[in-house]
Short mmCIF file of C-alpha atoms in Angstrom, two decimals:
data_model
loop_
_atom_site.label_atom_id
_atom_site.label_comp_id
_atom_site.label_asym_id
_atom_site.label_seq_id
_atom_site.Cartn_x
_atom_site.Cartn_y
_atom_site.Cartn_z
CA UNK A 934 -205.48 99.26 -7.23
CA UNK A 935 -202.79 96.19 -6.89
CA UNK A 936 -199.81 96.83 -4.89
CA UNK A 937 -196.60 96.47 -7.09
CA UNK A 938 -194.36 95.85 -3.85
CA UNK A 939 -197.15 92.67 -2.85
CA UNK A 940 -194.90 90.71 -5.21
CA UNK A 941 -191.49 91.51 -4.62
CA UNK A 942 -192.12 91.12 -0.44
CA UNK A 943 -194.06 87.63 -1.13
CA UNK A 944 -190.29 87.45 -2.68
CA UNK A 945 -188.00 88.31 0.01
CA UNK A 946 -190.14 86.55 2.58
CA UNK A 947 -189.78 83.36 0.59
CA UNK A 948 -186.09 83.60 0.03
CA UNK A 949 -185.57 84.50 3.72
CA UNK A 950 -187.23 81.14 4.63
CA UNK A 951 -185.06 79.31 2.20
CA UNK A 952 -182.08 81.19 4.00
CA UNK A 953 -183.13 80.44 7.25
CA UNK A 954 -183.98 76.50 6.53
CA UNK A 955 -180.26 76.04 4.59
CA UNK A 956 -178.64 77.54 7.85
CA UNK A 957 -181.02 75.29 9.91
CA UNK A 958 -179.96 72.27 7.92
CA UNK A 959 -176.60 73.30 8.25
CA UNK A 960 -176.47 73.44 11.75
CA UNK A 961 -178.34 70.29 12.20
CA UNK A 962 -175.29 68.56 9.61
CA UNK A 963 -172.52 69.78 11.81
CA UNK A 964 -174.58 69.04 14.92
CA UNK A 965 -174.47 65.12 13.76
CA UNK A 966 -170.91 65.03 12.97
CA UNK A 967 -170.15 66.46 16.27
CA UNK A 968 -172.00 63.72 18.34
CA UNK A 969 -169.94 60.81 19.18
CA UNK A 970 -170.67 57.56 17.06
CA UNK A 971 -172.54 55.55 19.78
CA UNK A 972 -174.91 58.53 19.66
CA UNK A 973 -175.55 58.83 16.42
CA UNK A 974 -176.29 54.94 17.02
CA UNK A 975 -178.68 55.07 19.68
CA UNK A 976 -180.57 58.40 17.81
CA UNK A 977 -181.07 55.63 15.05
CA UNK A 978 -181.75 52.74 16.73
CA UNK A 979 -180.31 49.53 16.80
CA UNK A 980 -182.02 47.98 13.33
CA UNK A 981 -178.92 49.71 12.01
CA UNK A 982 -176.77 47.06 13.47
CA UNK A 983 -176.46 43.79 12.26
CA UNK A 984 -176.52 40.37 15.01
CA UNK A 985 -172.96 38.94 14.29
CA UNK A 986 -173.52 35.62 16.48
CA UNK A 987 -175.90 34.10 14.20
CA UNK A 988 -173.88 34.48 11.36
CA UNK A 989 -170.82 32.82 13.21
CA UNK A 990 -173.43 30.27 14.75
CA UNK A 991 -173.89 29.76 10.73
CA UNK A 992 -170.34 29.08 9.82
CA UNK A 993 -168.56 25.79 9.85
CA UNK A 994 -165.16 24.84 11.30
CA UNK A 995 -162.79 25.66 9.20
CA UNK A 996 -164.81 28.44 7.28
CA UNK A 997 -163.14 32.03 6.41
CA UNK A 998 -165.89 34.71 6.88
CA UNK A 999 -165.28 38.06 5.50
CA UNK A 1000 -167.74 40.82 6.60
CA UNK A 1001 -169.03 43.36 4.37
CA UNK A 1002 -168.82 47.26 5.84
CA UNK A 1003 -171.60 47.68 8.30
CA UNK A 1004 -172.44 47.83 12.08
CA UNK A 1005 -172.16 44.66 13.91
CA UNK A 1006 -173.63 43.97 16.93
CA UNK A 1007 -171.86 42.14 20.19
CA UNK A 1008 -171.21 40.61 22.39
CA UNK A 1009 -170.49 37.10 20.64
CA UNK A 1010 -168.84 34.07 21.51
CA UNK A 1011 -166.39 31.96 18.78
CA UNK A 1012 -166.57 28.06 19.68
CA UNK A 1013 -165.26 26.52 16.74
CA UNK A 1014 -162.00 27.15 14.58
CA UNK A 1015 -162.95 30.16 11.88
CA UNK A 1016 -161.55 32.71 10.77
CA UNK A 1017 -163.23 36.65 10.29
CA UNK A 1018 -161.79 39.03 8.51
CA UNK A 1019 -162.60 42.77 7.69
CA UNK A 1020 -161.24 46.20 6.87
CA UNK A 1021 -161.40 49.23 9.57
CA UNK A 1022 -165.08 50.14 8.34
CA UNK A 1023 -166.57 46.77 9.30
CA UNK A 1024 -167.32 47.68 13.16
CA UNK A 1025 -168.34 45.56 15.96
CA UNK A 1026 -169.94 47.23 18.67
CA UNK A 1027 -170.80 45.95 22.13
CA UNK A 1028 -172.12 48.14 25.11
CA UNK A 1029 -172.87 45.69 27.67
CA UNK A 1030 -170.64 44.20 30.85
CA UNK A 1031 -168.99 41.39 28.67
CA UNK A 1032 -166.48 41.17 26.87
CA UNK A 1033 -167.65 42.02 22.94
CA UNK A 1034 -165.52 38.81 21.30
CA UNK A 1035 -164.91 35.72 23.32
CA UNK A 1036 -163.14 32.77 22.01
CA UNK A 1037 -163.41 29.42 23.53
CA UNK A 1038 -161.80 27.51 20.57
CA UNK A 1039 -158.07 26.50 19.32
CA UNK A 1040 -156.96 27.80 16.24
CA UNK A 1041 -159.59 31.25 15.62
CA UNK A 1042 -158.22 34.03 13.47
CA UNK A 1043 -158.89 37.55 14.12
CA UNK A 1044 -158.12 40.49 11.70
CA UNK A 1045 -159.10 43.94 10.22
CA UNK A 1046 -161.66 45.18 11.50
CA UNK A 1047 -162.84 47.68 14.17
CA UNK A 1048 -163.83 46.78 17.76
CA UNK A 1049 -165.48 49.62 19.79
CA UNK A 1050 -165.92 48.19 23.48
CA UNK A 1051 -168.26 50.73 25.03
CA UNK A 1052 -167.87 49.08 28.96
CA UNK A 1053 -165.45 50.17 31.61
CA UNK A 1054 -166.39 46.94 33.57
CA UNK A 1055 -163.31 44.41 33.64
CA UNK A 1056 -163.94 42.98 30.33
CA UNK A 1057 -162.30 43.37 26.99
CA UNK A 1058 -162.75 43.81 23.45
CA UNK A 1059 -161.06 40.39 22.86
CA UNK A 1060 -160.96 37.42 25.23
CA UNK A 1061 -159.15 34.60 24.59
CA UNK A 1062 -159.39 31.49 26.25
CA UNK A 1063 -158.44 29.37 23.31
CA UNK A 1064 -155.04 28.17 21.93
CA UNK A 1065 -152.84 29.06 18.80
CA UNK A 1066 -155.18 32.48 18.13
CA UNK A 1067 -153.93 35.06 15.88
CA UNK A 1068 -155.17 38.22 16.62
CA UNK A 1069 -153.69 40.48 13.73
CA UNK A 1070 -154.48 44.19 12.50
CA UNK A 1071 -156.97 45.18 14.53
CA UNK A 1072 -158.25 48.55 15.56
CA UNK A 1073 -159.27 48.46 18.97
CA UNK A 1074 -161.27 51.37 21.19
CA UNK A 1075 -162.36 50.36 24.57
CA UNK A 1076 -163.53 52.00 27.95
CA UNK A 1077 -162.07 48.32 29.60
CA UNK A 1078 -159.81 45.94 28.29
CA UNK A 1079 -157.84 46.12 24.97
CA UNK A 1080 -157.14 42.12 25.19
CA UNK A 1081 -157.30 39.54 27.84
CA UNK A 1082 -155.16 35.87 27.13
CA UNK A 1083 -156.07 33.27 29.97
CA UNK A 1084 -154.69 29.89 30.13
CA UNK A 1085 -153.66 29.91 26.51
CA UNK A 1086 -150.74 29.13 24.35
CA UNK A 1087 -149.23 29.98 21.16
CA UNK A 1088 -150.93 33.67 20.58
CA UNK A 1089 -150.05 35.46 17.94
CA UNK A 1090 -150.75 39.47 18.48
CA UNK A 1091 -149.69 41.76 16.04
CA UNK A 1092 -149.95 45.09 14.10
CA UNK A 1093 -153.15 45.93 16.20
CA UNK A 1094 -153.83 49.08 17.14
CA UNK A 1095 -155.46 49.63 21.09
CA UNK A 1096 -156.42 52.52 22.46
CA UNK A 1097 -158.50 54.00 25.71
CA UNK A 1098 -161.41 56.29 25.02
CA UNK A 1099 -163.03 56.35 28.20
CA UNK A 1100 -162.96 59.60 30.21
CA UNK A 1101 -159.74 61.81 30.47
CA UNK A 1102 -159.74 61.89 34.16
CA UNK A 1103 -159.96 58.32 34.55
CA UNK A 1104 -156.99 57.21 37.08
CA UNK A 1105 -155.18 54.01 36.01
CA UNK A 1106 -156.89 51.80 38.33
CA UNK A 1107 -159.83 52.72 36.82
CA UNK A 1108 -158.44 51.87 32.97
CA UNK A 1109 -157.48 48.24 31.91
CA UNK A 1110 -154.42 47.00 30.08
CA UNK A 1111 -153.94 47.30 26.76
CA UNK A 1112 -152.76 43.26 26.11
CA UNK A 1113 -152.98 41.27 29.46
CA UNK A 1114 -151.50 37.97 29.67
CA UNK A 1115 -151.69 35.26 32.43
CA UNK A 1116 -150.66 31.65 32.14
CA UNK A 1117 -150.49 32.14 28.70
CA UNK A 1118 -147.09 30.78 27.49
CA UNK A 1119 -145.15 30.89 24.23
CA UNK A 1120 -146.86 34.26 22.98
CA UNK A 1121 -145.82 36.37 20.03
CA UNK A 1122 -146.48 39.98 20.71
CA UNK A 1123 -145.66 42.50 17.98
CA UNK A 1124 -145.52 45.82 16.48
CA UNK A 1125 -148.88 46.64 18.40
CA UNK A 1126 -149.96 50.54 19.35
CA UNK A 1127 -151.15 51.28 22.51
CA UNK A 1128 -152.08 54.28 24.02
CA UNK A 1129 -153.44 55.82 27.63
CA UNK A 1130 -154.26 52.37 28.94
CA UNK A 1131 -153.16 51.55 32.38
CA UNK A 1132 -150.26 49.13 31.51
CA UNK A 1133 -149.56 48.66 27.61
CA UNK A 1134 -148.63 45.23 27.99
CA UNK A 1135 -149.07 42.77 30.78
CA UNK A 1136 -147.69 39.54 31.06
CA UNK A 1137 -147.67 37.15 34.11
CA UNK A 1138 -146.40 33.90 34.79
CA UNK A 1139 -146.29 33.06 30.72
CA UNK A 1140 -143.07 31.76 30.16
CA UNK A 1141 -140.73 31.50 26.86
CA UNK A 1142 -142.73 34.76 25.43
CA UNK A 1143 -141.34 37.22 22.79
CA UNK A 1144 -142.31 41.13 23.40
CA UNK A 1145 -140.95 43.03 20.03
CA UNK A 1146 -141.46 46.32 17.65
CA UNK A 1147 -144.54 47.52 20.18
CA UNK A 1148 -144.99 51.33 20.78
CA UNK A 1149 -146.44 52.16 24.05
CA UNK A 1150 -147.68 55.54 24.85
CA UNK A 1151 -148.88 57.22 27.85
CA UNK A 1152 -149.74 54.32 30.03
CA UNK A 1153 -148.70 53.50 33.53
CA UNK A 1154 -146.26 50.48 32.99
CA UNK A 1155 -145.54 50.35 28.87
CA UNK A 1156 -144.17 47.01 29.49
CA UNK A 1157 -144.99 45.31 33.11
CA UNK A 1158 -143.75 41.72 32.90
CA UNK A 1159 -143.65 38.98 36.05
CA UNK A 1160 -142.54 35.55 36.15
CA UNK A 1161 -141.86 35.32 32.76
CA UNK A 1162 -138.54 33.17 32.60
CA UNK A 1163 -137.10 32.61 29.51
CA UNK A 1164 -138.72 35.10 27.66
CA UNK A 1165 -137.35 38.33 25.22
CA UNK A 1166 -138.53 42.16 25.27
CA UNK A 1167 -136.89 43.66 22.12
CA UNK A 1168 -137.29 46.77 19.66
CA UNK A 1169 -139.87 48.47 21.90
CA UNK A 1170 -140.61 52.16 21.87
CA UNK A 1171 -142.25 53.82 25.02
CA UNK A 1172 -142.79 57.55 25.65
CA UNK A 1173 -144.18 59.80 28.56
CA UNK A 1174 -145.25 56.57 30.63
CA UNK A 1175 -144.77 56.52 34.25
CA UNK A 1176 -142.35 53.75 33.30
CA UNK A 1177 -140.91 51.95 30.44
CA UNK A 1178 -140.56 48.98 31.07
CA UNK A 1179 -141.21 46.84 34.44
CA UNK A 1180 -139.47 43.37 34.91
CA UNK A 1181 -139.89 41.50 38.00
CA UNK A 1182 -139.64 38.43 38.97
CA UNK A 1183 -137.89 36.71 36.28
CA UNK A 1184 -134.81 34.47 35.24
CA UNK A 1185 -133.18 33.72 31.55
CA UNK A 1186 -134.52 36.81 29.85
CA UNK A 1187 -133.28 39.17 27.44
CA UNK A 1188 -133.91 42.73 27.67
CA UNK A 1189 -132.54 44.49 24.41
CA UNK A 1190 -132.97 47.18 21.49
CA UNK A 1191 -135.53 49.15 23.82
CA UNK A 1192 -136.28 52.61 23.75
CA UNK A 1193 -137.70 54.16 26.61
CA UNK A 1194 -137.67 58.61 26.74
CA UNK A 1195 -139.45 60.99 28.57
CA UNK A 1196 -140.56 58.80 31.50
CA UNK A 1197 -140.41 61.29 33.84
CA UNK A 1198 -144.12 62.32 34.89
CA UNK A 1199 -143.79 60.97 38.55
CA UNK A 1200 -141.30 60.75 41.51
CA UNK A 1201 -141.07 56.79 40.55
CA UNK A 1202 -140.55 56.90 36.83
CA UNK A 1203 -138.01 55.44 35.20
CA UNK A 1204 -136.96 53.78 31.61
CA UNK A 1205 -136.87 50.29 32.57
CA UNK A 1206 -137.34 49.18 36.25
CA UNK A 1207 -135.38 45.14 37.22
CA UNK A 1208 -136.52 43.89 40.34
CA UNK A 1209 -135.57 40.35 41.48
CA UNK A 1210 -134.06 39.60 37.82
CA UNK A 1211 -131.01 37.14 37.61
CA UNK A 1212 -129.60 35.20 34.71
CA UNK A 1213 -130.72 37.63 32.00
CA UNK A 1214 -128.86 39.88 29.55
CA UNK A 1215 -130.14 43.80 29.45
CA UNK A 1216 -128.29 45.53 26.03
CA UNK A 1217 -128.10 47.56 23.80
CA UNK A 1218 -131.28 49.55 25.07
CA UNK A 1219 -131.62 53.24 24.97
CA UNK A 1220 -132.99 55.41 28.25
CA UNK A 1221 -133.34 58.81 27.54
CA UNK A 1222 -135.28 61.60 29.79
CA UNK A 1223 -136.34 59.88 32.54
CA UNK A 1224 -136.55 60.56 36.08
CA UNK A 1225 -134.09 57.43 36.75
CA UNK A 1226 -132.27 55.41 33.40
CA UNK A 1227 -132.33 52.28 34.95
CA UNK A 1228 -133.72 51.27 38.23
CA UNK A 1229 -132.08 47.68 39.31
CA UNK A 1230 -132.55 46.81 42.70
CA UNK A 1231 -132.24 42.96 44.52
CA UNK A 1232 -131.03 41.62 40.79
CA UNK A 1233 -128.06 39.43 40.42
CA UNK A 1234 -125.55 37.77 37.82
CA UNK A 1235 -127.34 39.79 34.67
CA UNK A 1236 -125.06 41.01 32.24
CA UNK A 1237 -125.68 44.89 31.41
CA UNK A 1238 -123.82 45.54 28.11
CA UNK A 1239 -123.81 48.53 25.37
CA UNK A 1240 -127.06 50.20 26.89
CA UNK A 1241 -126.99 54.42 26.20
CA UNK A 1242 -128.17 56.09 29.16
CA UNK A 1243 -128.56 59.76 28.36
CA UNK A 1244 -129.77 62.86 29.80
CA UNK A 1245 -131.61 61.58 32.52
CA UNK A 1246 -131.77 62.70 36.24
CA UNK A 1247 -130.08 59.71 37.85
CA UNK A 1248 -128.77 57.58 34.63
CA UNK A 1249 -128.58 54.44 37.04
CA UNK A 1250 -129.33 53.75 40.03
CA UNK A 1251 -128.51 50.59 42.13
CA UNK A 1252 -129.97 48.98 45.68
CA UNK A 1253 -129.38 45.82 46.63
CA UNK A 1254 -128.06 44.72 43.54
CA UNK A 1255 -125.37 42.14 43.41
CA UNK A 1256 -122.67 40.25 41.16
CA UNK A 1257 -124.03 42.22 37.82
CA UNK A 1258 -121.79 42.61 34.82
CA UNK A 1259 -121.62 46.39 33.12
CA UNK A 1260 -119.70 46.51 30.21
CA UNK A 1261 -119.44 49.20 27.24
CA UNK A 1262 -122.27 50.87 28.73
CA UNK A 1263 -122.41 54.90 28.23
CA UNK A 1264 -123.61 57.42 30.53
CA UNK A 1265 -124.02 60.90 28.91
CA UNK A 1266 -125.31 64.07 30.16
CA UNK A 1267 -126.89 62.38 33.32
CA UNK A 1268 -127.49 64.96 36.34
CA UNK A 1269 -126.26 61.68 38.40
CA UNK A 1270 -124.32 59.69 36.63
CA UNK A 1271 -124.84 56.75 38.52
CA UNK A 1272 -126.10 55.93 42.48
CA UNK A 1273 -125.28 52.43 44.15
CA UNK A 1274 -126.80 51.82 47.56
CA UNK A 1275 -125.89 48.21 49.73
CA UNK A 1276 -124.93 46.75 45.85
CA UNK A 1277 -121.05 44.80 45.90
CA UNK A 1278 -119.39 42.53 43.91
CA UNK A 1279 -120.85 44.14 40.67
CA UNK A 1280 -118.19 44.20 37.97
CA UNK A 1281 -117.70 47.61 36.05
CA UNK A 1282 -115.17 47.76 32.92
CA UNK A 1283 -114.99 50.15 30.05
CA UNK A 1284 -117.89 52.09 30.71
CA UNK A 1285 -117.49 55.37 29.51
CA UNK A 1286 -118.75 58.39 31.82
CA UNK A 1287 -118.80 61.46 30.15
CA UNK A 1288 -118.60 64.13 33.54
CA UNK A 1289 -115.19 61.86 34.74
CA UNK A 1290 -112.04 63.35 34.33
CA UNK A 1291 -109.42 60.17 33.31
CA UNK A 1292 -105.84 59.68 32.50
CA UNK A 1293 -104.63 57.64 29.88
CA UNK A 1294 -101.01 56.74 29.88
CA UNK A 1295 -100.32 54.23 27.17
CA UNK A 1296 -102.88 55.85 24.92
CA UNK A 1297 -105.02 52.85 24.82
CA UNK A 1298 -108.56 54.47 25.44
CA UNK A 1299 -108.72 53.02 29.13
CA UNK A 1300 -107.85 55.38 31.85
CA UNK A 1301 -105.90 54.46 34.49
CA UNK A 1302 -107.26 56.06 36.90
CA UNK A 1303 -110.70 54.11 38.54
CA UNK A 1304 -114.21 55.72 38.45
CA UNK A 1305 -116.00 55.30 41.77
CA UNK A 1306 -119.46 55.92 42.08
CA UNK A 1307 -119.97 58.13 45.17
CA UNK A 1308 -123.66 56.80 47.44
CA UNK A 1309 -123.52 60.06 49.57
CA UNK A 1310 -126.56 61.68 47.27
CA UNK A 1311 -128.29 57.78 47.74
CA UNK A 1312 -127.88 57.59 51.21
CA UNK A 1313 -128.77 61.04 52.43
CA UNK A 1314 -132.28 61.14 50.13
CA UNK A 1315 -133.09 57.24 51.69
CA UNK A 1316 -132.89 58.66 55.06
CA UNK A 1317 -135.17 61.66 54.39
CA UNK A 1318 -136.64 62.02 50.26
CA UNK A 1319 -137.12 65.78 51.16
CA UNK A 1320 -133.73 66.23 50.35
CA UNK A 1321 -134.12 66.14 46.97
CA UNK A 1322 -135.04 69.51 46.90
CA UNK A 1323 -131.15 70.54 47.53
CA UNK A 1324 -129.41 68.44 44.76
CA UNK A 1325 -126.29 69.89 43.27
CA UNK A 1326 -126.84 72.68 45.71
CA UNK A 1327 -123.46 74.26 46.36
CA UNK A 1328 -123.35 73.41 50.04
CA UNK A 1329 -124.90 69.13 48.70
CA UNK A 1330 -122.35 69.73 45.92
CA UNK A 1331 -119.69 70.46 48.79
CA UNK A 1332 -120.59 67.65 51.21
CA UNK A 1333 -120.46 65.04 48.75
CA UNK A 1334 -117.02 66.18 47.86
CA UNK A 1335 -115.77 65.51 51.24
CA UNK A 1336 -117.84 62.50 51.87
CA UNK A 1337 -115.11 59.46 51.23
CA UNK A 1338 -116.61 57.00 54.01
CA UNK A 1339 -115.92 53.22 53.17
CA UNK A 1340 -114.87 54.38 49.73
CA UNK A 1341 -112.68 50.90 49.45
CA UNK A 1342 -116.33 49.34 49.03
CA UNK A 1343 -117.62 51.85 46.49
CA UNK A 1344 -119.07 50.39 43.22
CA UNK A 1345 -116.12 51.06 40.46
CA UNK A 1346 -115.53 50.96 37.10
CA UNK A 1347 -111.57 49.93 37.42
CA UNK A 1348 -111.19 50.57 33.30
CA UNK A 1349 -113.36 53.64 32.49
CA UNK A 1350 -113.66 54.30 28.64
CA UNK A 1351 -111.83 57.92 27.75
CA UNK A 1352 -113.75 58.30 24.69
CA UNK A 1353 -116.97 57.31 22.37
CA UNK A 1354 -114.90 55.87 19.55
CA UNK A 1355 -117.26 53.61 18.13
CA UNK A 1356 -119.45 53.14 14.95
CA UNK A 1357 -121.97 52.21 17.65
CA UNK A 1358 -121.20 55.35 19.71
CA UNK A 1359 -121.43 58.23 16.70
CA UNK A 1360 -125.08 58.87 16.62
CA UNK A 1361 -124.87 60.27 20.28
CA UNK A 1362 -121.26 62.40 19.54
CA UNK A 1363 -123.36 63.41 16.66
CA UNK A 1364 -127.06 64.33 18.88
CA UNK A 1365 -124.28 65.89 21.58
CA UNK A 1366 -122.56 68.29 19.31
CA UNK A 1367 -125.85 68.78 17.60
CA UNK A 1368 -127.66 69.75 21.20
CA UNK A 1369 -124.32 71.93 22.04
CA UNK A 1370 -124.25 74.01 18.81
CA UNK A 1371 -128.08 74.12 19.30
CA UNK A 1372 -128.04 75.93 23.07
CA UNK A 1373 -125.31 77.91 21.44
CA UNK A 1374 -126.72 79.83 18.74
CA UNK A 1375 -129.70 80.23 21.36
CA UNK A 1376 -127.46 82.10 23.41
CA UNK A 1377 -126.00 83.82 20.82
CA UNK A 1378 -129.65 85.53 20.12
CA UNK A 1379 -130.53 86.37 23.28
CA UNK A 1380 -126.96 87.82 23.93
CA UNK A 1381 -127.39 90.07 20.52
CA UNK A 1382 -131.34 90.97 21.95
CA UNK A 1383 -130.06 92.02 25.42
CA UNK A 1384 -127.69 93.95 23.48
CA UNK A 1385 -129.97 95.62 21.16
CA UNK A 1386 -132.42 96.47 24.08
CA UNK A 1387 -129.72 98.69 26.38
CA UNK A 1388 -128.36 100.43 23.21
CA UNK A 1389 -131.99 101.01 22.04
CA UNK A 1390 -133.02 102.30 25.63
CA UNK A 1391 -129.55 104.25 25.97
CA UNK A 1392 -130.20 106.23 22.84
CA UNK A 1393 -134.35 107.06 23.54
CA UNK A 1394 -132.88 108.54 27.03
CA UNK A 1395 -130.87 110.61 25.27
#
């Protein structure tokens, strides 16, 4: 006699199996997704890529290729004036120790497409050895160099988009730069990304260059410039670098419409850092949260005019620095206003200081009374940096009170501003009242918790 259950467990064994091999398939899906794309790549081999030299060997001079989405092998080396052009899924990928495009001729054109330079060798994604190159659009992961400009002139880099994705724990010396430039003069630099390389930009001894719109993020120098006279950093963003913006060594350059916040990750950050800068004009910048505003140290005859230096630990701190020009400058909400160490003959007039307590007779805005900047807090922590540890202590509070040695040579502002009266000045009254009426009704709440907790506990004792 047949068994009638033969049929319905031939049933459940089968749909069991089909169970099982969905979840398998499943798992083996996600398990895909989550490997990184170069190993997806090398599970499939690399007939899935497609040689890009030969078809730029192809192309004539002159010619506009436009590659179709696909996988694109490198390294490859440009030697005649073309253009290529993609969108983000046409990827070029290049894992060995050379840079994946080099160009060796005037006039190539760059834009589009996806570079993933898989080397952490010192080599780029892009080398350029080539003049008037525009580089434009670009999204750019590397494990070396974003970009490297040698010898070249007339480079046009903009809207791309650079970023590190080697390991986490790399240290910077172990990253590259995100755009490096040497000897490379009359660049255009714009509205590029960067992010976790070791310095966003670098540009050495390339002359009459314009830095504008970039956003820098997490690197060690945002902005590192030397020798790079005649030259303009405007409209840049930075956050959470170890500095801003680092200018050294240069003459006849503007500085201005920079934001630099949160730089305040190590003992040495600061917004924007001048060393051995003369001639140039540094305003209307913005330095907000860092460690030190502005650092300007052996720097003479610049003019510093309408920068906002808020909230940072010392707003700005000078050593060394001589015959500089502050005007209309405002410190607000700085734990040191300002620090001046071995600096005279630096003019100060109608900067306004928002801890200094003026008096203005004639009711013209200027206060009568001069606003020296005290270098007892400078001078102790040069002599021994442990110090730090004791600032606005009450007995450091105390000392610096009673310290008025050589106070005739003092930097000071001889026509302190009373008030922020400006159109220019109302977004900070604004962000101040704002940030007042904010740790206000934070106090309030606590206050009415603490209150609510004793009655509570007062009546369960009861």
């Amino acid at each position: 006699m047949s068994n009638p259950w033969a049929g319905l467990g031939a049933f459940n064994s089968c749909k069991k199996s089909r169970v099982t091999g969905f979840i398998f398939l499943i798992g083996m899906m996600m398990l895909l997704l989550s490997l990184p794309h170069g190993a997806i790549m090398a599970s499939s081999g690399q007939r899935d890529l497609i040689p890009l030299q030969p078809i730029i060997d192809r192309s004539a001079s002159g010619d506009v290729i436009v590659l179709e989405s696909g996988l694109y092998s490198g390294p490859v080396t440009i030697d005649k004036n073309i253009t290529i052009k993609g969108d983000p899924t046409v990827v070029v990928v290049n894992a060995e120790a050379t840079s994946t495009i080099m160009i060796r001729s005037d006039g190539v054109k760059l834009s589009g497409f996806t570079i993933e330079h898989d080397t952490n060798e010192q080599t780029a994604a892009i080398q350029v050895e080539g003049n008037n190159s525009e580089i434009m659009d670009l999204h750019i992961q590397t494990q070396g160099y974003g970009m490297i400009i040698r010898n070249s002139s007339h480079a046009a880099i903009q809207r791309n988009n650079i970023t590190w994705v080697g390991v986490d724990s790399a240290s910077s010396g172990q990253k590259g730069n995100g755009i490096d430039l040497y000897n490379s003069h009359d660049s255009f630099i714009k509205a590029n990304e960067i992010t976790g390389m070791r310095d966003g930009i670098y540009l050495e001894n390339s002359r009459k260059s314009t830095v504008q719109n970039n956003r820098l993020l997490h690197t060690r120098y945002g902005i590192h410039c030397m020798y790079i006279d005649g030259s303009s950093v405007m409209d840049n963003t930075g956050e959470e670098n170890m500095t801003g913006a680092m200018i050294m060594g240069v003459k006849n350059t503007v500085i201005s419409g920079n934001s630099f916040r949160k730089q305040s990750t190590n003992v040495h950050s600061q917004g924007i850092l001048l060393y051995d800068v003369h001639q140039s004009s540094v305003h209307n910048n913005v330095v907000e949260g860092n460690r030190v505003g502005m650092n300007i140290a052996e720097s003479s005859g610049n003019e510093f005019r309408g920068n906002a230096v808020l909230r940072n630990f010392v707003g700005i701190q000078l050593v060394l620095a001589e015959a500089n020009e502050f005007t209309r400058n405002r410190m607000v909400s700085n734990v040191i206003e300002a620090s001046a160490l071995d600096s005279s003959n630096n003019v100060l007039m109608e900067n306004y200081w928002d801890s200094f307590q003026g008096l203005d007779l004639n009711q013209d805005g200027i206060s009568e009374i001069s606003y020296a900047i005290n270098p007892f807090y400078e001078q102790l922590v040069s002599r021994n940096s442990a110090y730090q540890l004791f600032f606005q202590s009450p007995g450091m509070v105390f000392l610096s009170d009673l310290f008025t040695e050589g106070r005739e040579q003092w930097t000071t502002d001889k026509s302190p501003r009373m008030s922020m009266d400006t159109e220019s000045d109302l977004h900070l009254s604004v962000e101040r009242a704002a940030g007042s009426n904010l740790v206000w009704m934070f106090g309030l709440v606590l206050l009415g918790m603490a209150t609510f907790i004793i009655i509570y506990m007062g009546v369960l004792r009861k």
